[in-house]
PDB file of C-alpha atoms in Angstrom:
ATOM      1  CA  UNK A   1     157.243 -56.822-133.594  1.00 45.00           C
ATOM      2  CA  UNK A   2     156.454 -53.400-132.276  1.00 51.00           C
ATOM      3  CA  UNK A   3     158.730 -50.635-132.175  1.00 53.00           C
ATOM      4  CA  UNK A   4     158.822 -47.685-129.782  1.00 55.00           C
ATOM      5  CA  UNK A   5     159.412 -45.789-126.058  1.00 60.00           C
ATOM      6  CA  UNK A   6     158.082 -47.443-122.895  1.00 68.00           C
ATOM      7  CA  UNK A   7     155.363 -45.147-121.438  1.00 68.00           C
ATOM      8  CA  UNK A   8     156.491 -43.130-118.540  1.00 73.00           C
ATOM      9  CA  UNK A   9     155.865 -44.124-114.993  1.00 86.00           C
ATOM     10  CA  UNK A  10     152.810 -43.061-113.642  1.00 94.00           C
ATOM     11  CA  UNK A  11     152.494 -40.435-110.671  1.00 95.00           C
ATOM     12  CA  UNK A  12     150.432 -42.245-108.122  1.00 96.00           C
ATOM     13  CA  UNK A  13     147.681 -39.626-107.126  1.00 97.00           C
ATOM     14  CA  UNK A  14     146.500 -38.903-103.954  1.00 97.00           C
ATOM     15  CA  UNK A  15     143.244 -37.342-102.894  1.00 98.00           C
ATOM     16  CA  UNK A  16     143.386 -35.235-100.171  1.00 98.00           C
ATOM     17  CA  UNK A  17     140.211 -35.099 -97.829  1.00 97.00           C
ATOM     18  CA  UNK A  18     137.081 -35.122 -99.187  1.00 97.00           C
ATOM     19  CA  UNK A  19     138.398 -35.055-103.159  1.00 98.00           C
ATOM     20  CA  UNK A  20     137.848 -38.211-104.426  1.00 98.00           C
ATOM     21  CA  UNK A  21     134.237 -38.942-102.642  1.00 98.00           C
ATOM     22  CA  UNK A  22     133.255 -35.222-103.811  1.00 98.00           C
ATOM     23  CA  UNK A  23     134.263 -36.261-107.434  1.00 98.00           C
ATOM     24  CA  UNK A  24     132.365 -39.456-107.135  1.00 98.00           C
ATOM     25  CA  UNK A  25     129.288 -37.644-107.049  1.00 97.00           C
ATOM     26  CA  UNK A  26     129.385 -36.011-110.579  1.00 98.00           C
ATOM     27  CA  UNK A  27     127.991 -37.131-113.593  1.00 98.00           C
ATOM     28  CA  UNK A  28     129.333 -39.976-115.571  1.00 98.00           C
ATOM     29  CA  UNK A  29     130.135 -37.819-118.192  1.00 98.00           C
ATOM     30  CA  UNK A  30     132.707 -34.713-115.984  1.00 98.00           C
ATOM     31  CA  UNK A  31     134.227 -37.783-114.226  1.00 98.00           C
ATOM     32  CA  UNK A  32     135.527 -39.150-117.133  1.00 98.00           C
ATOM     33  CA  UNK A  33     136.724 -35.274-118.512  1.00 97.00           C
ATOM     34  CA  UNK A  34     138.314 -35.321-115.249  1.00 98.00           C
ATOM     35  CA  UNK A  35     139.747 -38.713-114.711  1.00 98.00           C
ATOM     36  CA  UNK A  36     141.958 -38.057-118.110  1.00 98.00           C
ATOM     37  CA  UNK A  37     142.827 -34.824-116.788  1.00 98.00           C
ATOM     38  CA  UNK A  38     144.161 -36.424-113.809  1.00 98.00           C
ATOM     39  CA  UNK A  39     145.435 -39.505-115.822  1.00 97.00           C
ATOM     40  CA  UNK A  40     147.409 -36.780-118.141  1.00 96.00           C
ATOM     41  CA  UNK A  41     148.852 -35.145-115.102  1.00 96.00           C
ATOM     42  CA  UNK A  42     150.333 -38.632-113.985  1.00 96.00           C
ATOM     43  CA  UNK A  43     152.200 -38.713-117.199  1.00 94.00           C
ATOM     44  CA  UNK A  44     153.736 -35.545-116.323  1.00 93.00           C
ATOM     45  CA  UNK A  45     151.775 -33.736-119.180  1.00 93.00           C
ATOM     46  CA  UNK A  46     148.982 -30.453-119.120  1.00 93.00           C
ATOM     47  CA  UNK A  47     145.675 -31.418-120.419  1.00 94.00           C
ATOM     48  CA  UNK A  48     144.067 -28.137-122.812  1.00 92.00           C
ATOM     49  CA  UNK A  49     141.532 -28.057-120.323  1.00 87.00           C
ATOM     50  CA  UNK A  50     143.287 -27.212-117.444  1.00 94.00           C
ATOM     51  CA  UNK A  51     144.730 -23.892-116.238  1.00 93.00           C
ATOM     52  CA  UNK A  52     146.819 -22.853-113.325  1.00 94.00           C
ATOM     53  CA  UNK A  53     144.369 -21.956-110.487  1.00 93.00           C
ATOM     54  CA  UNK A  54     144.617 -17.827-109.271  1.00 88.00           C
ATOM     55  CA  UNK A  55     146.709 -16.637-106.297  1.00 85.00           C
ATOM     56  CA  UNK A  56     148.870 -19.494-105.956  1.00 87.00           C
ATOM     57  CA  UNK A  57     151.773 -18.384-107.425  1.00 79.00           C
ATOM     58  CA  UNK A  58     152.368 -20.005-110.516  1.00 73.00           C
ATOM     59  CA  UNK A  59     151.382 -22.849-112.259  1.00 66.00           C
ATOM     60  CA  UNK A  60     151.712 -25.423-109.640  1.00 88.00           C
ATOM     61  CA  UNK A  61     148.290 -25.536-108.367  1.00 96.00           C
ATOM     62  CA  UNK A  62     145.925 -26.336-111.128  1.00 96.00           C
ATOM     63  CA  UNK A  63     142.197 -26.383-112.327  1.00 95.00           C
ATOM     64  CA  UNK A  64     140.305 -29.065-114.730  1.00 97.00           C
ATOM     65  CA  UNK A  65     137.171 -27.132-115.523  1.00 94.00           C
ATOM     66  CA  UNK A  66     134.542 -29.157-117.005  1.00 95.00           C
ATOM     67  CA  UNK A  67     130.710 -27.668-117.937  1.00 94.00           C
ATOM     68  CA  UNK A  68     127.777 -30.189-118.229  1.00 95.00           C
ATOM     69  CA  UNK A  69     124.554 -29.062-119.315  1.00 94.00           C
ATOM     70  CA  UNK A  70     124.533 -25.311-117.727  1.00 91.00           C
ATOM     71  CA  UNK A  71     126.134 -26.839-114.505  1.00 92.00           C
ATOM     72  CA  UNK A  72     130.289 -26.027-113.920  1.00 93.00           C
ATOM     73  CA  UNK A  73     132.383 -28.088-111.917  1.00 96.00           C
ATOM     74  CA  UNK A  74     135.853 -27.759-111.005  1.00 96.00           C
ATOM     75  CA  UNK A  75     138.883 -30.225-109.647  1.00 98.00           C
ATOM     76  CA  UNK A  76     141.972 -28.691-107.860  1.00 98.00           C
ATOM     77  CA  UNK A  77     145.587 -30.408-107.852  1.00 98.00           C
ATOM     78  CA  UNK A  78     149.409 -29.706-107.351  1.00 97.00           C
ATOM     79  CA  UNK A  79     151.996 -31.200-109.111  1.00 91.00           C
ATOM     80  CA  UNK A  80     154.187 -28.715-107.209  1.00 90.00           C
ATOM     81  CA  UNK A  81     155.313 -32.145-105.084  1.00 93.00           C
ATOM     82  CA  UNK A  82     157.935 -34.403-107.278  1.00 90.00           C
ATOM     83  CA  UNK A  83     156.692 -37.779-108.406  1.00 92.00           C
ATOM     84  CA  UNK A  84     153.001 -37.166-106.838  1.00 96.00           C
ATOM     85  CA  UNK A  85     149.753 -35.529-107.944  1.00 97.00           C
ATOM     86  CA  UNK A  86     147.642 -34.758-105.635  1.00 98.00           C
ATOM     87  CA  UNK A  87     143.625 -33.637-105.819  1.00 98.00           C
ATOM     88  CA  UNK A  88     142.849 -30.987-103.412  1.00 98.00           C
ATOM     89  CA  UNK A  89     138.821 -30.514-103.869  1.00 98.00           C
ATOM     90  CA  UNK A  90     136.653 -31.357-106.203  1.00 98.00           C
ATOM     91  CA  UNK A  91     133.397 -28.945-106.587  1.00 96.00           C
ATOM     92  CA  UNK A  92     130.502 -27.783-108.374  1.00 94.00           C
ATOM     93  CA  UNK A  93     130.360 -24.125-108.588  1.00 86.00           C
ATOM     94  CA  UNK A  94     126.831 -22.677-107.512  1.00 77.00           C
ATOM     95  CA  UNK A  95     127.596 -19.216-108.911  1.00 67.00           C
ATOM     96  CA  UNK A  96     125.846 -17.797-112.004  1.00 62.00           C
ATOM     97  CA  UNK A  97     127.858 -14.460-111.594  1.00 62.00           C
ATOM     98  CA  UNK A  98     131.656 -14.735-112.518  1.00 68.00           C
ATOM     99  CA  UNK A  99     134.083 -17.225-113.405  1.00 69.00           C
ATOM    100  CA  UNK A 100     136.292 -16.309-110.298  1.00 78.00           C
ATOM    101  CA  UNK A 101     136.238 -19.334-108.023  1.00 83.00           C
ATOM    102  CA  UNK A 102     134.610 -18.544-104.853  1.00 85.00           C
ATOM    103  CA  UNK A 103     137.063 -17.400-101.575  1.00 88.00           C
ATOM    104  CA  UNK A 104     135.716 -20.248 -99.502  1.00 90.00           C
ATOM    105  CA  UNK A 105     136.475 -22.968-101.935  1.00 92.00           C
ATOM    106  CA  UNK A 106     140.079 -20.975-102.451  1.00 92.00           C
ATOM    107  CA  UNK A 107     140.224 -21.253 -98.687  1.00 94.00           C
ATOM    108  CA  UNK A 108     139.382 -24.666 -98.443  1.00 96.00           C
ATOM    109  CA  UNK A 109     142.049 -25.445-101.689  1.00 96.00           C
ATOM    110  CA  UNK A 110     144.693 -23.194 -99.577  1.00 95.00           C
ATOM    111  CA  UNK A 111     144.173 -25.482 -96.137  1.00 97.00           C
ATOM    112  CA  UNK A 112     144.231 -28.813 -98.535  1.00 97.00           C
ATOM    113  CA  UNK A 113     147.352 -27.675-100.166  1.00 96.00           C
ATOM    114  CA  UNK A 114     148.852 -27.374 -96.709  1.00 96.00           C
ATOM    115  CA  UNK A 115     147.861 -30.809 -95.488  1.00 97.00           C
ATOM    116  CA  UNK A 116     149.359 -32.037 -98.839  1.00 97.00           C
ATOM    117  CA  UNK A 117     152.559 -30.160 -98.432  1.00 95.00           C
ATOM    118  CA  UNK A 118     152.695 -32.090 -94.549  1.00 96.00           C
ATOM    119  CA  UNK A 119     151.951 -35.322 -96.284  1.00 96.00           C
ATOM    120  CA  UNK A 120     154.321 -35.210 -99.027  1.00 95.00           C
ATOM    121  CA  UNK A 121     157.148 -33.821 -96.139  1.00 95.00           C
ATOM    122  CA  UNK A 122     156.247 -37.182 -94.128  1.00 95.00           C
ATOM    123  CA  UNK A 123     156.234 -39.546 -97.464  1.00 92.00           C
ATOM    124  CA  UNK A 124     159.678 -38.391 -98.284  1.00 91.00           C
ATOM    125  CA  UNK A 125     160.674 -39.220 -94.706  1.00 89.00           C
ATOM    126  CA  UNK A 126     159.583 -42.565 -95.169  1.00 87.00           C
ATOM    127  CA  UNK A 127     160.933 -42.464 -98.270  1.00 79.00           C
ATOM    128  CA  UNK A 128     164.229 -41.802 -96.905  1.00 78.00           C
ATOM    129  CA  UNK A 129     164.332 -44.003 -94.193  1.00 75.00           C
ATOM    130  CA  UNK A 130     163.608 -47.209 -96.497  1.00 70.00           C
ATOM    131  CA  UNK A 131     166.091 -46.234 -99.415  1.00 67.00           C
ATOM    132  CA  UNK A 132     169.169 -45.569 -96.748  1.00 59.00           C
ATOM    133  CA  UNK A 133     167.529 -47.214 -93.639  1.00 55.00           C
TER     134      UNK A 133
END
């Protein structure tokens, strides 16, 4: 007979936009870096390889930085949101120069986190409605 804790519930993960297809197209090798990433994050836990994400305030939005043969490439989440993750862009960075993530992409990241924050708002809504509806 084993002996021990029940594993904690799972954040369900949601990909916002373009994320998940965008991740798709990786190699075999960064998808599976990232999936545990992600698959850590759902257990409520920090993989080493990941590190809060500049000029977001903190360490709610965060970046799984994986290198594959001279080639970097980078996935963006929050787990600002209770009981969600969710994957705001997945990219490869083209620049030689610098580790600083490009402004576009942190554009791009900053728009995604919005439309994440409106779909959480509207999930807890729902929520809501069902658990006192």
């Amino acid at each position: 007979m084993m002996m021990g804790s029940a594993l904690p519930a799972l954040k369900p993960v949601i990909w916002i936009s373009s994320a998940k297809a965008d991740l798709r197209g990786f190699p075999e090798e960064v998808k599976d870096s990232i999936g545990f990433a992600l698959y850590v994050a759902q257990l409520g836990g920090k993989h080493t390889g990941v590190k809060p994400l500049r000029g977001f305030g903190g360490a709610g939005v965060l970046e799984i930085i994986e290198d594959h043969y001279g080639d970097t490439y980078r996935a963006v989440y929050t787990t600002r949101l209770a009981g969600r993750v969710y994957v705001l862009h997945a990219f490869q960075k083209k620049s030689k120069a610098g580790i600083q993530t490009p402004k576009a992409e942190i554009n791009l990241i900053k728009s995604r986190l919005k439309r994440a924050e409106e779909e959480h708002a509207a999930w807890e809504r729902r929520k809501g409605i069902e658990e006192h509806g």
